[in-house]
Amino acid sequence: MNRPHGHLTDRELSQATNDAKAAVSQATEKVRQARQDSSGGAVGMAPAPGRLLLDMLAGGVELAGVQLLRDHQDGGRGDEATLDEAEDQGAAPHNSDERPPQVLRQPFDVLKFTLSGSERTDGTGGSGAACEEAWMIKMKDVAAKAGVSVSSVSLVLNGRAKGRINPELARTITQAAEDLGYSPNQLARSLRTRQTHTIGLVADQVATVPFAGQMIAGAQHAARRRGYLVMLIDTAGENDEQVPATRALLQRDVDGLILAADYHKDVEIPPVLSGIPVVLMDARPADSRLDTLEWVVPDEEEGVYRGVSRLTALGHRRIGFCGVTAYPIAAGLRRAGYEHALAEAGISPDPSLVVEAPAADTRAGLTAARAMLAGAGRPTAVFCFSDQIAFSFYQVAAELRLRVPQDLSVLGFDDQRFIAEALSPGLTTVKLPHRAMGEWAAERLLNRLAAEAPMAAPEARGCRFPCPVVERGSIAPPGAA
């Protein structure tokens, strides 16, 4: 007996349901195994049904009910269907005479029923991620609201409208998308563009150092402006963790990578990074032959030169220097800036005015501060390697009944605001431009990703970022009232 298209017998319906369940079961196992392999054996939570569908489709699962869904969405065109349609999750007209869309509609609904746990097979019931995804705003909804074609919406929302879509119409489309709460399918978009719009950032304690965390904030801000997401792993100072952290980000298909150090240093580049654009932040490559890397560091020598020059301009001739042995590159650059400023002012360095602390914290600076200030020939001004060291000099000056800045001008370095602004008087200091360096690193990386040859050697490999002097109240002419 002939049946009109769109109606299945109980037996056919049961078979379609079983096929769909089998497809879901096998795909779930594939996804679970893939995630286990990529995470080194750790098994995470099972993927949500809606995401599972995308994983199955992206992976080319060809099993029964899922293949019917794929054929229905592709409009019978197989692999020729555009990924914009997959991104929108919309159904196209079916042109095949052998399997009209009414017949395919039934297995599609059965698949939704199977994933959502609904007891209805008409595609209208059920709850859970699959049904929620079925009700997500689609490009065709945006097109309907804006009164334009789906292709116009695709051009605007994918950043390809310039020269193709009237600017006023583009604004109308964008507003319609915002009003409806449209959110594109990033998985389908990455399949089309071969980019995930994600930057990996491996940080060496940067996330746990309050003022250095501004590097991360800067990178995130620059990435967000251009539609990218930053994925961060902090290695907490464990050198052995850098390669696993880098590999973990690469396995998640980041488009490029930023390696951030917690202080100015030369770093070894993990061998797993060949073939991906990389920018170093607050670091330089130990191997100078790696000519495809770009890096950004603070211009510490110039910053200290400007700060100490400010002291010589106020009339100071006996200016002390407190360095730190734990950070040899930074200490050397800051010492060079100090001596440059003295030489320019016609002042010969006095070795008795140079002391060193083992670390850059306040406790480590106390001994060095007492050694410099307790003698008869103490300086009228001092440059301190860090704001925390400057805090040490404030404390020792108070012990010795020396007033800041009347008896002792104090110049710091870092601009840790929770220290510099809390001291009385406020600390004049040289600012480390962490946020600006973070923005620069992300911008350079994104520019390389947008270039035709992202792995080509850049014209200028490195950037030394200016370190401005932040004036507060801790410096004055010697003997000021």
Short mmCIF file of C-alpha atoms in Angstrom, two decimals:
data_model
loop_
_atom_site.label_atom_id
_atom_site.label_comp_id
_atom_site.label_asym_id
_atom_site.label_seq_id
_atom_site.Cartn_x
_atom_site.Cartn_y
_atom_site.Cartn_z
CA MET A 1 0.00 0.00 0.00
CA ASN A 2 1.34 3.38 -0.93
CA ARG A 3 2.04 5.79 1.92
CA PRO A 4 2.41 9.54 1.58
CA HIS A 5 5.93 10.85 2.21
CA GLY A 6 6.54 11.90 5.81
CA HIS A 7 4.98 8.85 7.50
CA LEU A 8 6.96 5.91 8.86
CA THR A 9 5.68 2.55 10.00
CA ASP A 10 6.30 1.51 13.60
CA ARG A 11 8.98 -0.86 12.40
CA GLU A 12 10.77 1.86 10.40
CA LEU A 13 10.51 4.26 13.30
CA SER A 14 11.97 1.69 15.68
CA GLN A 15 14.83 0.97 13.28
CA ALA A 16 15.61 4.70 12.87
CA THR A 17 15.63 5.14 16.63
CA ASN A 18 18.00 2.20 17.11
CA ASP A 19 20.28 3.53 14.36
CA ALA A 20 20.39 6.94 16.02
CA LYS A 21 21.13 5.45 19.44
CA ALA A 22 23.94 3.35 17.98
CA ALA A 23 25.41 6.40 16.25
CA VAL A 24 25.33 8.42 19.45
CA SER A 25 26.90 5.60 21.46
CA GLN A 26 29.76 5.08 19.02
CA ALA A 27 30.38 8.81 18.58
CA THR A 28 30.36 9.34 22.35
CA GLU A 29 33.06 6.71 22.73
CA LYS A 30 35.12 8.31 19.94
CA VAL A 31 34.91 11.74 21.52
CA ARG A 32 35.68 10.36 24.99
CA GLN A 33 38.71 8.48 23.70
CA ALA A 34 40.00 11.49 21.75
CA ARG A 35 39.71 13.73 24.77
CA GLN A 36 41.39 11.14 26.96
CA ASP A 37 44.30 10.88 24.51
CA SER A 38 44.73 14.67 24.29
CA SER A 39 44.66 15.14 28.06
CA GLY A 40 47.21 12.48 28.88
CA GLY A 41 44.76 9.94 30.20
CA ALA A 42 42.46 12.15 32.25
CA VAL A 43 38.83 11.48 31.44
CA GLY A 44 36.65 14.58 31.70
CA MET A 45 32.89 14.95 31.79
CA ALA A 46 30.91 13.56 28.89
CA PRO A 47 30.21 16.20 26.23
CA ALA A 48 26.81 17.82 26.15
CA PRO A 49 24.50 16.32 23.50
CA GLY A 50 24.46 19.51 21.44
CA ARG A 51 28.26 19.62 21.38
CA LEU A 52 28.31 15.90 20.67
CA LEU A 53 26.39 16.46 17.45
CA LEU A 54 29.00 18.98 16.34
CA ASP A 55 31.83 16.61 17.27
CA MET A 56 30.19 13.83 15.26
CA LEU A 57 29.53 15.99 12.23
CA ALA A 58 32.99 17.58 12.31
CA GLY A 59 34.52 14.12 12.61
CA GLY A 60 32.62 12.81 9.59
CA VAL A 61 30.57 10.20 11.45
CA GLU A 62 28.68 8.28 8.77
CA LEU A 63 26.39 6.17 10.91
CA ALA A 64 22.68 5.76 10.18
CA GLY A 65 20.65 8.50 11.91
CA VAL A 66 23.55 10.96 12.03
CA GLN A 67 24.20 10.57 8.32
CA LEU A 68 20.51 11.23 7.66
CA LEU A 69 20.76 14.44 9.66
CA ARG A 70 23.86 15.46 7.78
CA ASP A 71 22.24 14.78 4.41
CA HIS A 72 19.19 16.73 5.44
CA GLN A 73 21.26 19.74 6.53
CA ASP A 74 23.43 19.65 3.42
CA GLY A 75 20.40 19.62 1.15
CA GLY A 76 21.61 16.47 -0.62
CA ARG A 77 24.82 18.15 -1.73
CA GLY A 78 27.13 16.07 0.46
CA ASP A 79 30.54 17.60 1.08
CA GLU A 80 29.84 20.50 -1.26
CA ALA A 81 27.63 22.21 1.33
CA THR A 82 29.15 25.36 2.78
CA LEU A 83 30.33 25.50 6.34
CA ASP A 84 28.36 28.70 6.80
CA GLU A 85 25.27 26.48 6.72
CA ALA A 86 26.80 24.13 9.27
CA GLU A 87 27.66 27.12 11.41
CA ASP A 88 24.07 28.30 11.22
CA GLN A 89 22.73 24.75 11.79
CA GLY A 90 19.99 25.49 9.29
CA ALA A 91 18.36 23.08 6.81
CA ALA A 92 18.61 23.61 3.08
CA PRO A 93 16.12 22.37 0.44
CA HIS A 94 16.65 18.77 -0.63
CA ASN A 95 16.86 18.14 -4.37
CA SER A 96 17.02 14.36 -4.42
CA ASP A 97 14.04 12.43 -5.79
CA GLU A 98 15.09 9.28 -4.00
CA ARG A 99 14.83 10.56 -0.43
CA PRO A 100 12.48 13.51 -0.19
CA PRO A 101 12.88 15.78 2.86
CA GLN A 102 9.64 14.59 4.45
CA VAL A 103 11.09 11.12 4.90
CA LEU A 104 14.35 12.49 6.28
CA ARG A 105 12.51 14.72 8.71
CA GLN A 106 11.40 11.74 10.75
CA PRO A 107 14.88 10.35 11.52
CA PHE A 108 16.06 13.93 12.29
CA ASP A 109 13.33 14.24 14.92
CA VAL A 110 14.09 10.77 16.25
CA LEU A 111 17.73 11.78 16.70
CA LYS A 112 16.69 14.87 18.68
CA PHE A 113 14.41 12.69 20.73
CA THR A 114 17.22 10.24 21.44
CA LEU A 115 19.68 12.92 22.58
CA SER A 116 17.27 14.95 24.67
CA GLY A 117 15.59 12.09 26.47
CA SER A 118 12.13 13.18 25.33
CA GLU A 119 9.34 10.67 24.93
CA ARG A 120 8.00 12.48 21.89
CA THR A 121 9.09 11.76 18.33
CA ASP A 122 7.58 14.77 16.58
CA GLY A 123 10.58 17.00 17.16
CA THR A 124 8.69 19.46 19.33
CA GLY A 125 9.13 17.94 22.77
CA GLY A 126 12.07 17.21 25.00
CA SER A 127 14.54 19.17 27.03
CA GLY A 128 18.32 19.34 27.53
CA ALA A 129 21.23 20.60 25.46
CA ALA A 130 20.06 19.17 22.12
CA CYS A 131 16.68 20.86 22.26
CA GLU A 132 18.26 24.06 23.54
CA GLU A 133 20.64 24.02 20.60
CA ALA A 134 17.74 23.41 18.21
CA TRP A 135 16.23 26.66 19.47
CA MET A 136 19.44 28.70 19.18
CA ILE A 137 19.18 31.89 17.12
CA LYS A 138 20.29 31.18 13.56
CA MET A 139 21.54 33.35 10.72
CA LYS A 140 18.20 33.00 9.00
CA ASP A 141 16.54 34.53 12.08
CA VAL A 142 18.90 37.49 11.91
CA ALA A 143 18.24 37.78 8.16
CA ALA A 144 14.49 37.77 8.74
CA LYS A 145 14.71 40.52 11.35
CA ALA A 146 17.02 42.68 9.24
CA GLY A 147 15.09 41.99 6.01
CA VAL A 148 18.14 40.73 4.13
CA SER A 149 19.48 37.47 2.74
CA VAL A 150 21.33 34.89 4.83
CA SER A 151 24.43 35.41 2.67
CA SER A 152 24.46 39.11 3.58
CA VAL A 153 24.25 38.23 7.26
CA SER A 154 27.10 35.74 6.84
CA LEU A 155 29.33 38.37 5.20
CA VAL A 156 28.71 40.92 7.94
CA LEU A 157 29.01 38.60 10.94
CA ASN A 158 32.14 36.96 9.56
CA GLY A 159 33.90 40.28 8.92
CA ARG A 160 33.83 40.00 5.13
CA ALA A 161 31.36 42.80 4.35
CA LYS A 162 33.80 45.55 3.37
CA GLY A 163 33.19 46.54 -0.24
CA ARG A 164 30.28 44.10 -0.52
CA ILE A 165 27.62 45.35 1.89
CA ASN A 166 26.42 48.93 2.34
CA PRO A 167 27.77 50.21 5.72
CA GLU A 168 24.31 51.32 6.87
CA LEU A 169 22.87 47.91 6.01
CA ALA A 170 25.79 46.24 7.81
CA ARG A 171 24.96 48.21 10.95
CA THR A 172 21.33 47.12 10.64
CA ILE A 173 22.42 43.47 10.44
CA THR A 174 24.79 43.83 13.38
CA GLN A 175 22.07 45.46 15.47
CA ALA A 176 19.61 42.70 14.56
CA ALA A 177 22.14 40.07 15.65
CA GLU A 178 22.71 41.86 18.95
CA ASP A 179 18.96 42.30 19.55
CA LEU A 180 18.36 38.59 18.99
CA GLY A 181 21.41 37.48 20.99
CA TYR A 182 22.95 35.65 18.01
CA SER A 183 26.09 33.64 18.83
CA PRO A 184 28.04 31.99 15.97
CA ASN A 185 29.10 28.36 16.08
CA GLN A 186 32.85 28.66 16.62
CA LEU A 187 33.54 25.01 15.80
CA ALA A 188 32.00 25.27 12.36
CA ARG A 189 33.72 28.61 11.79
CA SER A 190 37.11 27.14 12.66
CA LEU A 191 36.52 24.28 10.21
CA ARG A 192 35.91 26.83 7.46
CA THR A 193 38.71 29.29 8.27
CA ARG A 194 41.22 26.77 9.66
CA GLN A 195 41.62 29.15 12.61
CA THR A 196 40.21 28.82 16.12
CA HIS A 197 40.60 32.54 16.90
CA THR A 198 42.38 31.50 20.09
CA ILE A 199 45.80 32.61 21.33
CA GLY A 200 47.72 30.46 23.79
CA LEU A 201 49.64 32.19 26.59
CA VAL A 202 52.15 30.27 28.69
CA ALA A 203 53.05 32.40 31.72
CA ASP A 204 55.91 31.86 34.15
CA GLN A 205 54.35 33.04 37.45
CA VAL A 206 53.00 36.14 35.69
CA ALA A 207 49.43 35.31 36.70
CA THR A 208 50.43 35.16 40.37
CA VAL A 209 52.43 38.42 40.51
CA PRO A 210 49.99 41.31 41.04
CA PHE A 211 51.62 44.04 38.95
CA ALA A 212 52.99 41.70 36.26
CA GLY A 213 49.46 40.36 35.73
CA GLN A 214 48.87 43.53 33.74
CA MET A 215 50.72 41.82 30.87
CA ILE A 216 47.91 39.27 30.70
CA ALA A 217 45.28 42.01 30.90
CA GLY A 218 46.94 43.85 28.02
CA ALA A 219 47.12 40.74 25.84
CA GLN A 220 43.48 39.90 26.56
CA HIS A 221 42.36 43.43 25.73
CA ALA A 222 44.19 43.48 22.39
CA ALA A 223 42.94 40.00 21.48
CA ARG A 224 39.34 40.82 22.39
CA ARG A 225 39.38 43.90 20.16
CA ARG A 226 40.07 41.63 17.20
CA GLY A 227 37.73 38.81 18.11
CA TYR A 228 40.27 36.45 19.67
CA LEU A 229 40.26 34.59 22.97
CA VAL A 230 43.34 34.11 25.18
CA MET A 231 43.83 30.67 26.74
CA LEU A 232 46.24 30.86 29.69
CA ILE A 233 48.40 28.31 31.48
CA ASP A 234 50.67 29.49 34.33
CA THR A 235 53.61 27.18 35.02
CA ALA A 236 54.16 28.63 38.55
CA GLY A 237 57.91 28.81 38.03
CA GLU A 238 58.27 25.08 37.29
CA ASN A 239 60.60 24.82 34.29
CA ASP A 240 59.62 21.20 33.70
CA GLU A 241 56.03 22.30 33.14
CA GLN A 242 56.70 24.58 30.16
CA VAL A 243 56.83 21.90 27.47
CA PRO A 244 53.69 20.04 28.71
CA ALA A 245 51.85 23.37 29.02
CA THR A 246 52.87 24.38 25.52
CA ARG A 247 51.90 21.01 24.11
CA ALA A 248 48.51 21.17 25.85
CA LEU A 249 47.74 24.49 24.14
CA LEU A 250 48.92 23.23 20.75
CA GLN A 251 46.65 20.19 21.08
CA ARG A 252 43.76 22.63 21.43
CA ASP A 253 44.66 24.18 18.07
CA VAL A 254 45.61 27.67 19.22
CA ASP A 255 46.51 29.88 16.25
CA GLY A 256 49.60 31.38 17.87
CA LEU A 257 51.45 31.48 21.18
CA ILE A 258 52.78 34.07 23.62
CA LEU A 259 55.44 33.02 26.14
CA ALA A 260 55.54 35.41 29.10
CA ALA A 261 58.27 35.58 31.74
CA ASP A 262 57.82 37.13 35.17
CA TYR A 263 60.99 39.21 34.72
CA HIS A 264 63.42 40.17 31.95
CA LYS A 265 65.39 37.05 31.02
CA ASP A 266 66.69 34.91 28.16
CA VAL A 267 64.52 31.82 27.65
CA GLU A 268 64.94 28.48 25.93
CA ILE A 269 62.24 27.90 23.32
CA PRO A 270 60.48 24.50 23.55
CA PRO A 271 61.20 22.42 20.42
CA VAL A 272 57.47 21.69 19.99
CA LEU A 273 56.93 25.28 18.79
CA SER A 274 58.22 24.87 15.26
CA GLY A 275 55.61 25.85 12.70
CA ILE A 276 53.52 28.24 14.82
CA PRO A 277 53.92 32.03 15.26
CA VAL A 278 55.40 32.86 18.68
CA VAL A 279 56.00 36.14 20.52
CA LEU A 280 58.03 36.40 23.74
CA MET A 281 56.91 38.84 26.44
CA ASP A 282 59.40 40.25 28.96
CA ALA A 283 61.95 37.81 27.54
CA ARG A 284 64.36 37.24 24.67
CA PRO A 285 65.29 33.94 22.99
CA ALA A 286 68.48 32.40 24.33
CA ASP A 287 69.23 31.16 20.80
CA SER A 288 69.75 34.20 18.56
CA ARG A 289 69.41 32.03 15.46
CA LEU A 290 65.63 31.76 15.95
CA ASP A 291 64.91 34.60 13.55
CA THR A 292 61.14 34.02 13.24
CA LEU A 293 60.50 34.90 16.88
CA GLU A 294 59.51 38.36 18.02
CA TRP A 295 59.99 39.65 21.55
CA VAL A 296 59.21 42.64 23.71
CA VAL A 297 61.08 43.73 26.85
CA PRO A 298 61.11 46.91 28.96
CA ASP A 299 63.83 49.44 28.15
CA GLU A 300 65.17 49.35 31.70
CA GLU A 301 68.45 51.09 30.96
CA GLU A 302 66.71 54.10 29.42
CA GLY A 303 64.11 54.18 32.21
CA VAL A 304 66.72 54.33 34.98
CA TYR A 305 68.73 56.87 33.01
CA ARG A 306 65.70 59.18 32.90
CA GLY A 307 64.92 58.68 36.57
CA VAL A 308 68.46 59.32 37.82
CA SER A 309 68.75 62.27 35.43
CA ARG A 310 65.76 63.71 37.24
CA LEU A 311 67.74 63.47 40.49
CA THR A 312 70.85 65.13 39.01
CA ALA A 313 68.64 67.92 37.62
CA LEU A 314 67.42 68.58 41.17
CA GLY A 315 71.05 69.09 42.27
CA HIS A 316 71.95 65.71 43.79
CA ARG A 317 75.60 64.71 43.49
CA ARG A 318 75.77 61.78 45.91
CA ILE A 319 73.29 59.28 44.49
CA GLY A 320 73.26 55.71 45.73
CA PHE A 321 72.36 52.57 43.79
CA CYS A 322 70.79 49.46 45.34
CA GLY A 323 70.80 46.52 42.94
CA VAL A 324 69.68 42.89 43.25
CA THR A 325 71.75 39.80 42.50
CA ALA A 326 68.78 37.54 41.69
CA TYR A 327 68.03 39.23 38.36
CA PRO A 328 71.35 39.70 36.53
CA ILE A 329 70.02 40.96 33.17
CA ALA A 330 67.73 43.58 34.70
CA ALA A 331 70.34 44.54 37.32
CA GLY A 332 73.00 45.06 34.65
CA LEU A 333 70.74 47.21 32.48
CA ARG A 334 69.60 49.35 35.42
CA ARG A 335 73.20 49.81 36.62
CA ALA A 336 74.16 50.95 33.11
CA GLY A 337 71.34 53.52 33.07
CA TYR A 338 72.42 54.80 36.50
CA GLU A 339 76.06 55.22 35.43
CA HIS A 340 75.03 56.84 32.13
CA ALA A 341 73.05 59.52 33.98
CA LEU A 342 75.93 60.17 36.39
CA ALA A 343 78.43 60.46 33.56
CA GLU A 344 76.23 62.88 31.66
CA ALA A 345 76.04 65.07 34.78
CA GLY A 346 79.84 64.91 35.23
CA ILE A 347 79.66 62.75 38.37
CA SER A 348 82.15 59.94 38.93
CA PRO A 349 80.57 56.74 40.34
CA ASP A 350 81.39 56.16 44.01
CA PRO A 351 81.69 52.41 44.80
CA SER A 352 80.78 53.08 48.43
CA LEU A 353 77.33 54.20 47.28
CA VAL A 354 76.58 50.92 45.49
CA VAL A 355 75.03 48.04 47.45
CA GLU A 356 73.21 44.84 46.47
CA ALA A 357 70.37 42.86 48.00
CA PRO A 358 69.94 39.12 47.33
CA ALA A 359 66.30 39.54 46.22
CA ALA A 360 63.89 42.32 45.27
CA ASP A 361 61.59 42.10 48.32
CA THR A 362 61.42 44.44 51.31
CA ARG A 363 62.95 42.02 53.82
CA ALA A 364 65.98 41.44 51.57
CA GLY A 365 66.47 45.18 51.14
CA LEU A 366 66.70 46.10 54.82
CA THR A 367 70.32 45.00 55.29
CA ALA A 368 71.44 46.78 52.14
CA ALA A 369 69.60 49.97 53.15
CA ARG A 370 71.21 49.99 56.60
CA ALA A 371 74.65 49.45 55.07
CA MET A 372 74.21 52.46 52.80
CA LEU A 373 72.48 54.89 55.17
CA ALA A 374 74.16 54.20 58.52
CA GLY A 375 77.60 55.58 57.57
CA ALA A 376 78.79 59.16 57.71
CA GLY A 377 79.04 59.54 53.95
CA ARG A 378 75.48 58.56 53.16
CA PRO A 379 73.90 59.72 49.88
CA THR A 380 71.30 62.46 49.50
CA ALA A 381 69.36 60.34 47.02
CA VAL A 382 69.14 56.66 46.14
CA PHE A 383 67.87 54.61 43.22
CA CYS A 384 66.28 51.31 44.31
CA PHE A 385 66.03 48.24 42.07
CA SER A 386 62.35 47.76 42.99
CA ASP A 387 59.53 49.52 44.80
CA GLN A 388 59.77 46.91 47.56
CA ILE A 389 63.45 47.75 48.03
CA ALA A 390 62.45 51.43 48.16
CA PHE A 391 60.05 50.52 50.98
CA SER A 392 63.09 49.15 52.84
CA PHE A 393 64.82 52.52 52.50
CA TYR A 394 61.72 54.30 53.81
CA GLN A 395 61.80 52.04 56.89
CA VAL A 396 65.52 52.44 57.57
CA ALA A 397 65.29 56.21 57.00
CA ALA A 398 62.57 56.33 59.67
CA GLU A 399 64.79 54.33 62.05
CA LEU A 400 67.58 56.87 61.51
CA ARG A 401 65.19 59.84 61.76
CA LEU A 402 65.82 60.80 58.14
CA ARG A 403 62.96 62.52 56.34
CA VAL A 404 61.86 61.56 52.82
CA PRO A 405 62.43 63.57 50.64
CA GLN A 406 64.00 66.39 52.69
CA ASP A 407 66.96 64.33 53.94
CA LEU A 408 66.81 61.45 51.44
CA SER A 409 65.22 61.34 48.00
CA VAL A 410 64.09 57.83 47.08
CA LEU A 411 63.51 56.63 43.50
CA GLY A 412 61.96 53.22 42.91
CA PHE A 413 61.36 50.94 39.93
CA ASP A 414 58.25 48.94 38.89
CA ASP A 415 55.35 51.26 39.85
CA GLN A 416 53.65 48.69 42.06
CA ARG A 417 50.75 50.96 42.87
CA PHE A 418 49.74 49.17 46.06
CA ILE A 419 53.21 50.12 47.39
CA ALA A 420 54.01 53.37 45.59
CA GLU A 421 50.69 55.01 46.40
CA ALA A 422 50.50 53.63 49.95
CA LEU A 423 53.83 55.07 51.08
CA SER A 424 53.95 58.55 52.59
CA PRO A 425 55.08 60.52 50.75
CA GLY A 426 54.09 58.71 47.57
CA LEU A 427 56.98 56.98 45.82
CA THR A 428 58.39 58.45 42.62
CA THR A 429 59.28 55.43 40.50
CA VAL A 430 60.10 54.15 37.02
CA LYS A 431 57.12 52.31 35.57
CA LEU A 432 57.37 48.85 34.04
CA PRO A 433 54.96 49.03 31.06
CA HIS A 434 53.47 45.57 31.56
CA ARG A 435 50.02 46.26 30.10
CA ALA A 436 51.47 48.02 27.05
CA MET A 437 53.86 45.11 26.47
CA GLY A 438 50.97 42.66 26.68
CA GLU A 439 48.99 44.61 24.10
CA TRP A 440 52.04 44.88 21.82
CA ALA A 441 52.74 41.14 22.00
CA ALA A 442 49.16 40.20 21.15
CA GLU A 443 48.94 42.76 18.33
CA ARG A 444 52.17 41.53 16.78
CA LEU A 445 51.00 37.93 16.98
CA LEU A 446 47.63 38.76 15.42
CA ASN A 447 49.29 40.79 12.67
CA ARG A 448 51.43 37.79 11.83
CA LEU A 449 48.41 35.51 11.75
CA ALA A 450 46.73 37.91 9.32
CA ALA A 451 49.80 38.02 7.04
CA GLU A 452 50.23 35.86 3.96
CA ALA A 453 53.40 34.31 5.42
CA PRO A 454 52.98 34.24 9.21
CA MET A 455 56.21 32.28 9.72
CA ALA A 456 58.42 34.69 7.74
CA ALA A 457 61.21 36.45 9.63
CA PRO A 458 60.01 39.89 10.76
CA GLU A 459 61.93 43.03 9.77
CA ALA A 460 62.38 44.06 13.42
CA ARG A 461 62.52 41.09 15.77
CA GLY A 462 62.56 42.89 19.09
CA CYS A 463 60.99 45.86 20.82
CA ARG A 464 62.28 47.68 23.90
CA PHE A 465 59.31 49.42 25.46
CA PRO A 466 59.85 52.82 27.15
CA CYS A 467 59.71 52.94 30.96
CA PRO A 468 58.33 56.34 32.02
CA VAL A 469 59.06 58.08 35.31
CA VAL A 470 55.95 58.40 37.51
CA GLU A 471 56.29 61.49 39.70
CA ARG A 472 54.93 61.43 43.24
CA GLY A 473 56.45 62.98 46.34
CA SER A 474 59.62 61.11 47.28
CA ILE A 475 62.23 63.22 45.48
CA ALA A 476 63.23 66.85 46.07
CA PRO A 477 66.37 69.01 45.93
CA PRO A 478 68.96 68.04 48.55
CA GLY A 479 68.32 69.69 51.92
CA ALA A 480 64.84 70.87 50.94
CA ALA A 481 62.88 72.37 53.81
#
